[in-house]
mmCIF file of C-alpha atoms in Angstrom:
data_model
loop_
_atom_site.group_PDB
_atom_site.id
_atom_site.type_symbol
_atom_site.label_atom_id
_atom_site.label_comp_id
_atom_site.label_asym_id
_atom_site.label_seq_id
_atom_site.Cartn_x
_atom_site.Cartn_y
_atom_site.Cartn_z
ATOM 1 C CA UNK A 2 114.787 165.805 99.775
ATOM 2 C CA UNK A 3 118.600 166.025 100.551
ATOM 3 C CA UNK A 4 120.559 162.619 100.362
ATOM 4 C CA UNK A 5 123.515 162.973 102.478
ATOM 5 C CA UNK A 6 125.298 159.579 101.568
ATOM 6 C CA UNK A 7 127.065 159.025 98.484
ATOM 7 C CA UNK A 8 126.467 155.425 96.817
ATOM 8 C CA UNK A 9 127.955 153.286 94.488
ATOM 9 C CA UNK A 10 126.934 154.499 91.283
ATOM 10 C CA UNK A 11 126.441 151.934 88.269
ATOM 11 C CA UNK A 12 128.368 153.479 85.144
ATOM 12 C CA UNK A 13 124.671 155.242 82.754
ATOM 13 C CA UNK A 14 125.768 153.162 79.576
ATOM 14 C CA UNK A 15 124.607 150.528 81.445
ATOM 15 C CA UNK A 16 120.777 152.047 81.913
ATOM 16 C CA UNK A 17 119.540 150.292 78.379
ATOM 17 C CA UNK A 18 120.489 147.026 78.912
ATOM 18 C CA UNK A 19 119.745 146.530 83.070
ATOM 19 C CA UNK A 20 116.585 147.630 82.148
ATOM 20 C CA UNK A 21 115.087 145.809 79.508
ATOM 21 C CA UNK A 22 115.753 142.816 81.859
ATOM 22 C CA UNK A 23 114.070 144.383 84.486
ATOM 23 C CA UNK A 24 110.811 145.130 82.585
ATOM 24 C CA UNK A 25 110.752 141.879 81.965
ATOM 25 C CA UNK A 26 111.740 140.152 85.479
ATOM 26 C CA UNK A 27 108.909 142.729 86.978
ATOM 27 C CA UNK A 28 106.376 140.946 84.513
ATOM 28 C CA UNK A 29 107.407 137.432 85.191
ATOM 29 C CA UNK A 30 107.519 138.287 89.031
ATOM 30 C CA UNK A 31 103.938 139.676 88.879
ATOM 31 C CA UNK A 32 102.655 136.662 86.830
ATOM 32 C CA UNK A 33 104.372 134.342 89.276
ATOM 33 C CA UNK A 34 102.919 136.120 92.639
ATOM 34 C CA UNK A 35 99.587 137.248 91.006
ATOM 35 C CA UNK A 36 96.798 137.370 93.552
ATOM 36 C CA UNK A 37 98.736 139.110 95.937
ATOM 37 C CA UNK A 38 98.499 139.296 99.888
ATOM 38 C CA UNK A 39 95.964 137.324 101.247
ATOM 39 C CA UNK A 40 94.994 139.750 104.053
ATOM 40 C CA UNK A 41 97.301 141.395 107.107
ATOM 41 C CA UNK A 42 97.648 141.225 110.407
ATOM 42 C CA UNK A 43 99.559 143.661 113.033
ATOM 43 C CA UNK A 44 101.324 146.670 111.718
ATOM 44 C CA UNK A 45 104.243 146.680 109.430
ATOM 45 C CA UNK A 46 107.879 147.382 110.704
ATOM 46 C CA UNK A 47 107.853 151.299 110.800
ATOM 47 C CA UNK A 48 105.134 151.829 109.704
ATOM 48 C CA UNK A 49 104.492 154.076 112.613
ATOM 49 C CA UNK A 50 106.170 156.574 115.154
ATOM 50 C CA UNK A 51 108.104 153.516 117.485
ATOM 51 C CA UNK A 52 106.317 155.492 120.319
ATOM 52 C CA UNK A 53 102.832 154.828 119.532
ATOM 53 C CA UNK A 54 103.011 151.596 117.995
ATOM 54 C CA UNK A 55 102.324 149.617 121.417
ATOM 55 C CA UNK A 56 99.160 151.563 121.897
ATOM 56 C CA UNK A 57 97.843 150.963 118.541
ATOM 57 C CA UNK A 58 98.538 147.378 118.614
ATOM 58 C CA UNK A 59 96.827 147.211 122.057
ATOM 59 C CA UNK A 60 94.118 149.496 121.894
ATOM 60 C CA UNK A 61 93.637 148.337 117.649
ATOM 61 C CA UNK A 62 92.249 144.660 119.038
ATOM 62 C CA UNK A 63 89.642 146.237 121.260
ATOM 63 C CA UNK A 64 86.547 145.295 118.920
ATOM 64 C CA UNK A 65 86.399 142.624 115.842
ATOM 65 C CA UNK A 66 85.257 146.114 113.955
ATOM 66 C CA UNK A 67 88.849 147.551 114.163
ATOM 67 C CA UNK A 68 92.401 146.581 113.517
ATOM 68 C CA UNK A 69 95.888 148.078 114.422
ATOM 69 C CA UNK A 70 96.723 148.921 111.224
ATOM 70 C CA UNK A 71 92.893 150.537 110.883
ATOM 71 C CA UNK A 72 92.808 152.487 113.940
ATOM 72 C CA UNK A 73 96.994 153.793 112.597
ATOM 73 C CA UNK A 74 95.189 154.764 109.225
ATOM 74 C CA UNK A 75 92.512 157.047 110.933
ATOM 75 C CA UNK A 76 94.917 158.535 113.107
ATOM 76 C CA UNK A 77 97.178 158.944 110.272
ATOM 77 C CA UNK A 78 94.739 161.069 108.627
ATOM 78 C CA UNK A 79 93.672 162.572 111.388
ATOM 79 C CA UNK A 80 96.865 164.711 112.749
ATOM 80 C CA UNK A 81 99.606 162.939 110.714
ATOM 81 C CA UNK A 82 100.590 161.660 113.985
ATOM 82 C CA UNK A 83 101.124 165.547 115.832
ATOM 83 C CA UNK A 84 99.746 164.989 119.637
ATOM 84 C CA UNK A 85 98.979 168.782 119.271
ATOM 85 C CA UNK A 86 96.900 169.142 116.376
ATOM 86 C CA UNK A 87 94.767 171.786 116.220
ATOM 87 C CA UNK A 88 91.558 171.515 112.891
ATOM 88 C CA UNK A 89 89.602 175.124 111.463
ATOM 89 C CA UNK A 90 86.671 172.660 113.274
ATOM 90 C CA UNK A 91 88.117 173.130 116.419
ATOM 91 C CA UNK A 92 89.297 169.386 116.465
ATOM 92 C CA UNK A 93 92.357 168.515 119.026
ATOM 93 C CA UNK A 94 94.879 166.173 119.642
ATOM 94 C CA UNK A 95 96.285 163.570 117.624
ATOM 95 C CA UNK A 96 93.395 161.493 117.222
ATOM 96 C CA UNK A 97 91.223 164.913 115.961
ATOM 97 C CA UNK A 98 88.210 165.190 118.922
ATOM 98 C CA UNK A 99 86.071 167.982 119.055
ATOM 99 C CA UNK A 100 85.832 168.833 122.685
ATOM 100 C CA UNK A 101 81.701 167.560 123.158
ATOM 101 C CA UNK A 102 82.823 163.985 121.637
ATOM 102 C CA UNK A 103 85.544 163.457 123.769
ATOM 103 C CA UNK A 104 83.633 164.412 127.033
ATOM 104 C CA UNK A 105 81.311 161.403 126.515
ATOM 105 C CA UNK A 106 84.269 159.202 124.822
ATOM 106 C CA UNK A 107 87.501 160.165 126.503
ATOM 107 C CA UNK A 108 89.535 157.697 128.777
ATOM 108 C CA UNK A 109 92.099 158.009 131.070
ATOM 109 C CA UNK A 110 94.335 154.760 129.600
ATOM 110 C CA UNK A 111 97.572 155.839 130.823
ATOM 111 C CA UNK A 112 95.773 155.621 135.119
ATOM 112 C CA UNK A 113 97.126 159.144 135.708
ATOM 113 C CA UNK A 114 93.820 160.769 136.748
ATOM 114 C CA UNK A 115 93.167 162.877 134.177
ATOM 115 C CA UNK A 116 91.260 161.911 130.384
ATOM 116 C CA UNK A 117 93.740 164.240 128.655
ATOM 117 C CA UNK A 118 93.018 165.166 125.328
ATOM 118 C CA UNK A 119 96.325 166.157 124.203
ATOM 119 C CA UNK A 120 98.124 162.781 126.063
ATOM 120 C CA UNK A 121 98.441 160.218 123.009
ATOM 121 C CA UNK A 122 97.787 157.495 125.591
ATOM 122 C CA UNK A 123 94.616 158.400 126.486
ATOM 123 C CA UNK A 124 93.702 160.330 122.650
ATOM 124 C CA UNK A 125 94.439 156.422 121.101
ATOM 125 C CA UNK A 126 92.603 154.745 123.449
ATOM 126 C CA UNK A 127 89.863 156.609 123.103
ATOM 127 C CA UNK A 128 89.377 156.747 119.341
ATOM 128 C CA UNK A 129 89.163 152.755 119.379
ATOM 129 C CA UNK A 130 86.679 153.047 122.330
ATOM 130 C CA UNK A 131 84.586 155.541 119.884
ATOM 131 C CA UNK A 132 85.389 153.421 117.123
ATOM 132 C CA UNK A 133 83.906 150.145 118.847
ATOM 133 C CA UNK A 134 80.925 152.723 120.429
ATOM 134 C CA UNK A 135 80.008 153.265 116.880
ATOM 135 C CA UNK A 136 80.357 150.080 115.703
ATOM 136 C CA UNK A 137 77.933 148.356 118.242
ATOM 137 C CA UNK A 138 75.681 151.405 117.148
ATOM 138 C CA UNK A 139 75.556 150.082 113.579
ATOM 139 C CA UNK A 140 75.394 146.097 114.856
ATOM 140 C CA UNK A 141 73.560 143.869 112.333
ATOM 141 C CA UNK A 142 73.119 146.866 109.628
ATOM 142 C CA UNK A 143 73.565 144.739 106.079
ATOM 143 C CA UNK A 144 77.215 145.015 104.751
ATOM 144 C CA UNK A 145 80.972 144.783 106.017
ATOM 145 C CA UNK A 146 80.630 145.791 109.906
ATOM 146 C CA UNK A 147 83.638 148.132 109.399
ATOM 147 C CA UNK A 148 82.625 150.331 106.769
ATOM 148 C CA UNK A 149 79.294 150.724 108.627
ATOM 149 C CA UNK A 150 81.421 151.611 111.582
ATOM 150 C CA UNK A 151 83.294 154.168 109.324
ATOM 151 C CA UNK A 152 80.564 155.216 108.101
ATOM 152 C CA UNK A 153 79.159 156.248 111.392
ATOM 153 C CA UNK A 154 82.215 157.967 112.334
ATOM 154 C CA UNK A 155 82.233 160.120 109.536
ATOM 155 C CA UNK A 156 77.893 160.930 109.107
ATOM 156 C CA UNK A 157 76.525 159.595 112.139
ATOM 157 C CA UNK A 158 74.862 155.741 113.147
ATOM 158 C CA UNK A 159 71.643 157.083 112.312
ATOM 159 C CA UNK A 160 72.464 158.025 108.993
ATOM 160 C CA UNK A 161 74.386 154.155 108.457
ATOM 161 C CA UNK A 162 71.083 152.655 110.125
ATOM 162 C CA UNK A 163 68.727 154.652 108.275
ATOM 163 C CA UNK A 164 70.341 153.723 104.592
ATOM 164 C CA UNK A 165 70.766 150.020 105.746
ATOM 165 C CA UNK A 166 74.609 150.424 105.222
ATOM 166 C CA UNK A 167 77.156 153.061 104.038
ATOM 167 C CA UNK A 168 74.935 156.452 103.197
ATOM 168 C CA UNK A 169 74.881 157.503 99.221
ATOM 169 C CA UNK A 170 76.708 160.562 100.380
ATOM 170 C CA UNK A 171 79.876 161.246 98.287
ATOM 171 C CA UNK A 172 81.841 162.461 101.448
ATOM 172 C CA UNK A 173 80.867 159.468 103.365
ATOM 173 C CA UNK A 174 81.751 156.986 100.686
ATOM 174 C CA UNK A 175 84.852 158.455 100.070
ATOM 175 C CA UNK A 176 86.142 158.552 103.779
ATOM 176 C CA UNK A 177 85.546 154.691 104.018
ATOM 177 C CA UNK A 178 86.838 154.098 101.246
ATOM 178 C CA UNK A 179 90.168 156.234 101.963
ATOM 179 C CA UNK A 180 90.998 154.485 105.161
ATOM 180 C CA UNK A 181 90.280 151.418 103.826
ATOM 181 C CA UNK A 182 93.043 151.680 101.327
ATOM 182 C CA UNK A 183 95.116 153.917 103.627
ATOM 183 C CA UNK A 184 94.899 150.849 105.987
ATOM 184 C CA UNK A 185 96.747 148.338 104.049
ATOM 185 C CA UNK A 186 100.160 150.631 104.066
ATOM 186 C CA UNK A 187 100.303 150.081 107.519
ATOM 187 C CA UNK A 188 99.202 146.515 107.803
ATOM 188 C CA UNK A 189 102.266 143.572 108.052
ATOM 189 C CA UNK A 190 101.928 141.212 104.908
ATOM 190 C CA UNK A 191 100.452 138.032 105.407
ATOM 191 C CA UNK A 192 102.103 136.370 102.110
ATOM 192 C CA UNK A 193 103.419 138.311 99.279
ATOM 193 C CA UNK A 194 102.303 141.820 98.101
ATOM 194 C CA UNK A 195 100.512 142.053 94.716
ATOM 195 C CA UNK A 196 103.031 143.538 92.485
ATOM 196 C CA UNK A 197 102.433 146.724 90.425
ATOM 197 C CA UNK A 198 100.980 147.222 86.913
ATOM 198 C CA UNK A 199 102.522 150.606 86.287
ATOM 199 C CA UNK A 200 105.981 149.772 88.069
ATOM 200 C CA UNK A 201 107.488 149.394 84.319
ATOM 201 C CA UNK A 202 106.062 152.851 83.122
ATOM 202 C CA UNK A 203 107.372 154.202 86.550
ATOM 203 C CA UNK A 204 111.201 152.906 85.957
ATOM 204 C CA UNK A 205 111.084 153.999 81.920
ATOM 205 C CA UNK A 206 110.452 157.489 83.263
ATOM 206 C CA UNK A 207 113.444 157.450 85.439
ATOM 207 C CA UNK A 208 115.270 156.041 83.196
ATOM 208 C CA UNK A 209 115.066 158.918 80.928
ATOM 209 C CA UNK A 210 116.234 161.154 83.707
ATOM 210 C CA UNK A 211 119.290 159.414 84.344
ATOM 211 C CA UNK A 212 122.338 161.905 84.135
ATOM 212 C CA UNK A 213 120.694 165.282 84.531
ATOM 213 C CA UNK A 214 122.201 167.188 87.242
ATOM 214 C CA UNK A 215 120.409 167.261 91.026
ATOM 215 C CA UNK A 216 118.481 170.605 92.282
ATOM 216 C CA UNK A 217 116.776 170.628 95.212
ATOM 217 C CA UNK A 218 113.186 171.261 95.211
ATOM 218 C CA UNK A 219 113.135 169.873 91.685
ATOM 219 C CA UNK A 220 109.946 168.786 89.866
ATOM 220 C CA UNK A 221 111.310 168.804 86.566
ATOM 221 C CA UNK A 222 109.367 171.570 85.310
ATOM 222 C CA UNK A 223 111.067 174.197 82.099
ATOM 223 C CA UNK A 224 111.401 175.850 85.249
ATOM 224 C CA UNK A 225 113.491 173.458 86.620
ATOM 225 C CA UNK A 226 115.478 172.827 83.784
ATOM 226 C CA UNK A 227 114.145 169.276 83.711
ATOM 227 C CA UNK A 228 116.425 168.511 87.144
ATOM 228 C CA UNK A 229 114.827 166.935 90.091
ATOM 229 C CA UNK A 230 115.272 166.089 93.483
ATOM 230 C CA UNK A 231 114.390 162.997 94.881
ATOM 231 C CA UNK A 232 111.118 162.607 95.599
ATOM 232 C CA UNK A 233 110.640 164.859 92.639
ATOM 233 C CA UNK A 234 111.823 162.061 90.774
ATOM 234 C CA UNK A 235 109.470 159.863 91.870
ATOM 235 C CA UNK A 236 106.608 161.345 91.771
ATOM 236 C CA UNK A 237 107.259 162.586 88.347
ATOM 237 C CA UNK A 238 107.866 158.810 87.709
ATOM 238 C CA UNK A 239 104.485 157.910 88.956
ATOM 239 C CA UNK A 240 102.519 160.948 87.253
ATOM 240 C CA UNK A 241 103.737 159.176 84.141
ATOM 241 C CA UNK A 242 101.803 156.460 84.745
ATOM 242 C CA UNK A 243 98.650 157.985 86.400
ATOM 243 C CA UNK A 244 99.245 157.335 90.068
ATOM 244 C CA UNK A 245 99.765 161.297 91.816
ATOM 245 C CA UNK A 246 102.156 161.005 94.622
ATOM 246 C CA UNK A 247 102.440 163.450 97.663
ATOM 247 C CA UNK A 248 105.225 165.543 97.019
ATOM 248 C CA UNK A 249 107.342 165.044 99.955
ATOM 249 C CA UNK A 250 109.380 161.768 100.707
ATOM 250 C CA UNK A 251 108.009 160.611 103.851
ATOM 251 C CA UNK A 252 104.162 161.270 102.857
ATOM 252 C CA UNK A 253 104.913 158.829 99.819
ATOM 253 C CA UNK A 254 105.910 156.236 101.860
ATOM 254 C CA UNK A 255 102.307 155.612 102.967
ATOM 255 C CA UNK A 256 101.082 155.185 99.224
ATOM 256 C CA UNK A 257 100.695 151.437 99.384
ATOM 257 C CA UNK A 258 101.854 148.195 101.263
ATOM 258 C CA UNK A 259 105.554 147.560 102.520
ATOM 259 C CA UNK A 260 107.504 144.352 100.576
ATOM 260 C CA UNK A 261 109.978 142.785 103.100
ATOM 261 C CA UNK A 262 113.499 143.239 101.338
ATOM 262 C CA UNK A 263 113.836 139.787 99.928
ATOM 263 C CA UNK A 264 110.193 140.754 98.527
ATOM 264 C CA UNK A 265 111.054 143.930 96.477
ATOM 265 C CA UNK A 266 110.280 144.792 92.740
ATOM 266 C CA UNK A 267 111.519 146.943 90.118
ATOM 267 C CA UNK A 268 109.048 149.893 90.755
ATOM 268 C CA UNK A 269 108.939 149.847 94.316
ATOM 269 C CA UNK A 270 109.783 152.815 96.391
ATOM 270 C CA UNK A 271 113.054 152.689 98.507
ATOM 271 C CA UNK A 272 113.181 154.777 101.741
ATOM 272 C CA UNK A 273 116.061 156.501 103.683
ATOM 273 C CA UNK A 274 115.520 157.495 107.293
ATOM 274 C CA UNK A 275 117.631 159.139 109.923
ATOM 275 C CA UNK A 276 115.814 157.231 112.675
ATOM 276 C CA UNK A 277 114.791 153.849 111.959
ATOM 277 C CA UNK A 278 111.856 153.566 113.998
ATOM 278 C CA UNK A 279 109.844 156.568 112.683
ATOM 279 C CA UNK A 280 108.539 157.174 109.265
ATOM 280 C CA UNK A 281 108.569 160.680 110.151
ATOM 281 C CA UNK A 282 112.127 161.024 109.857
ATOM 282 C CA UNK A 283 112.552 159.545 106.119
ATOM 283 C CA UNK A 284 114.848 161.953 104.019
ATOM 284 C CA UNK A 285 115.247 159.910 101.097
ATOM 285 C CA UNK A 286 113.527 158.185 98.154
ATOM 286 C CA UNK A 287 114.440 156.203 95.138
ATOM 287 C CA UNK A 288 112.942 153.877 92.232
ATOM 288 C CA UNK A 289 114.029 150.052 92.904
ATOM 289 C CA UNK A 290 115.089 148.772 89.664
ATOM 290 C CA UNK A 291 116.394 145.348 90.699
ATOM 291 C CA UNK A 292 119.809 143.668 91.937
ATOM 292 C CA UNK A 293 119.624 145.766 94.505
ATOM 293 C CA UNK A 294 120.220 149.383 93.028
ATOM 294 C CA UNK A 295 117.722 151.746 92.507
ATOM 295 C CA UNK A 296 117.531 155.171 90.421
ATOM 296 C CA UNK A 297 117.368 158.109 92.744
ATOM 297 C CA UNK A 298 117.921 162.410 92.489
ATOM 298 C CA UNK A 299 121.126 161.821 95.349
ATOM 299 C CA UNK A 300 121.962 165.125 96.070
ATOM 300 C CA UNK A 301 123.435 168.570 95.137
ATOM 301 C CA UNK A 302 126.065 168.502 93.117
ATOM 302 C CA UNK A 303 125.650 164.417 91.651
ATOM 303 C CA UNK A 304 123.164 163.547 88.517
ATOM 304 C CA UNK A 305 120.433 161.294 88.784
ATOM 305 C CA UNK A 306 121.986 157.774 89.187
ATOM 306 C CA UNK A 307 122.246 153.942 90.332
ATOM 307 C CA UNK A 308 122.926 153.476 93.548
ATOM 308 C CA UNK A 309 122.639 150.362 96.082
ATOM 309 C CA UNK A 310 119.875 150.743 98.689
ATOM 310 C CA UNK A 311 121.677 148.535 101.003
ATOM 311 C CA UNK A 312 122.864 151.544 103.500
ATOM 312 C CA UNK A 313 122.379 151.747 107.315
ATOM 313 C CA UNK A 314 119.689 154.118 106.390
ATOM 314 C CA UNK A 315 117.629 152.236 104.527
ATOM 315 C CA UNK A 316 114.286 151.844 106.359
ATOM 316 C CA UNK A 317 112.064 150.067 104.171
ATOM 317 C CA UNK A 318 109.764 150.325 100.918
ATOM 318 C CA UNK A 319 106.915 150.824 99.295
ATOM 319 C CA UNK A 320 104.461 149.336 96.311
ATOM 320 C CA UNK A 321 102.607 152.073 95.337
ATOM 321 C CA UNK A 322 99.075 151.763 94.245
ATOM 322 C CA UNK A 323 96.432 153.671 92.563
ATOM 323 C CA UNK A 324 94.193 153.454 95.880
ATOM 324 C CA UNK A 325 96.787 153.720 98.373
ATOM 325 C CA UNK A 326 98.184 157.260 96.780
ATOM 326 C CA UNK A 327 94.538 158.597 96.357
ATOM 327 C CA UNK A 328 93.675 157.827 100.256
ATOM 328 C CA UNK A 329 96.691 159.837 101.522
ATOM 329 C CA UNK A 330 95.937 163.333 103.272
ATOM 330 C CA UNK A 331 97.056 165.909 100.740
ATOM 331 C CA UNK A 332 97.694 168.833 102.968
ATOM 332 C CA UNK A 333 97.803 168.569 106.838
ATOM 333 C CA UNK A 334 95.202 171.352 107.422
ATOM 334 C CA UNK A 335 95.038 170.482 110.746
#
């Protein structure tokens, strides 16, 4: 994606050298923090649209079975947040109802008279109610009470109840476990985030790209002449390591936890947004290498680069895992 500012680039002869130390300040980091976050609470700062974070946060605590940053991960993956989402299944609204589910589970949160499919007010509210439905459904089944709730949600309580927990059905098991990880990129930090194991692989990768001339819509393909564009760059960074990334900026920013700023690692993902209080609106990604500079694609007409992420755009970040980029929604086929 474009990058409209210009940093302060950081002259390439100094790529070898900055980076050796950061390989190793990423591996002393990690061996220092090891163990990681030691659960979340509330959402993280942008994690969502600003306009629906008060209703997840209020409707999110309704049962002990659900969380904000659960009930954010199903809708999420649900509509990718678009209050007029329309599935092949007939599903509608931002939190995905098919039309006989929400005549038995739809409220009318926002007092207006009407349970309104398509009104996120009353769509949020009434996936938690469903959610906590289904989860006293599935009360005092063996296992964690929210992937039984999950569970039910995606193959039905009687399904959950019948296999004494989460049903041997590959679909099943796969949509619990996909919001489960999804979860924790929208959950705020309670102590540090585990660092990355691959960050290291990820930054060599860029590293080698440093210099090569910007082309949007990049991938670095024979095609492409080896040129990138941002989040080209980094997704190309992370295929070199095994982790697949979403190609677009702002669906990579959901492809782990969020660091606060004094928390961030070489490997990390740094985000650029034009409003500051929606994800949505991210239109930039680079590779945090330390001191405050990352490597980033900038735009057309620069090469691939240092630059400082310290910019009134910068929004946030990103430690990508293996679990958090497999649970994203590929394709918004909704």
């Amino acid at each position: 994606m474009r990058k409209w500012w210009v940093g302060i680039g950081i002259g390439i002869g100094l790529g070898t050298s900055l980076l050796g130390l950061l390989f190793f300040a990423t591996f002393t980091i990690a061996g220092n923090i090891a163990g990681g976050a030691r659960g979340a609470v509330g959402l993280a700062k942008g994690a969502v649209p600003v306009e629906y974070q008060p209703l997840i946060e209020k409707w999110g605590n309704l049962c002990p079975a659900i969380s904000p940053p659960l009930l954010a991960a199903q809708l999420y993956t649900e509509s990718n947040w678009n209050p007029k989402a329309r599935s092949p299944a007939g599903a509608l609204g931002i939190a995905q109802f098919i039309p006989e589910t929400w005549a038995q589970y739809g409220v009318d949160a926002n007092g207006d008279g009407n349970r309104d499919i398509w009104e996120p007010a009353d769509a949020i509210a009434s996936a938690a109610t469903y959610d906590c439905a289904l989860a006293k459904d599935v009360k005092g089944i063996p296992g964690d009470a929210t992937n039984n709730m999950l569970a039910a949600y995606n193959a039905g309580a009687y399904r959950v109840i019948k296999a004494a927990g989460v049903p041997a059905i590959s679909e099943t098991q796969g949509y619990v476990r996909s919001i489960r990880d999804l979860e924790k990129s929208f959950a705020r930090p309670v102590g540090r985030v585990a660092p990355s194991q691959q960050a290291a692989g990820a930054i060599y990768f860029a590293q080698e790209q440093l210099g090569k001339p910007y082309l949007w819509g990049g991938e670095g393909t024979a095609a492409d002449g080896g040129r990138f564009d941002c989040s080209g760059l980094t997704k190309a960074a992370y295929a070199s390591v095994g982790i697949e990334l979403p190609r677009v900026a702002n669906d990579q920013w959901n492809a782990g936890p969020h660091p606060k700023r004094d928390e961030l690692m070489p490997g990390d993902l740094v985000f650029f947004a034009h409003n500051l209080n929606d994800p949505r609106s991210i239109h930039h990604v680079g590779l945090y290498v330390g001191g405050g500079y990352m490597i980033n694609a900038p735009h057309t007409g620069a090469v691939n680069r240092f630059d400082k992420i310290d910019t009134p755009d910068y929004i946030g970040a990103t430690r990508v895992t293996d679990a958090g980029a497999k649970a994203l929604p590929r394709a918004n086929g909704v």
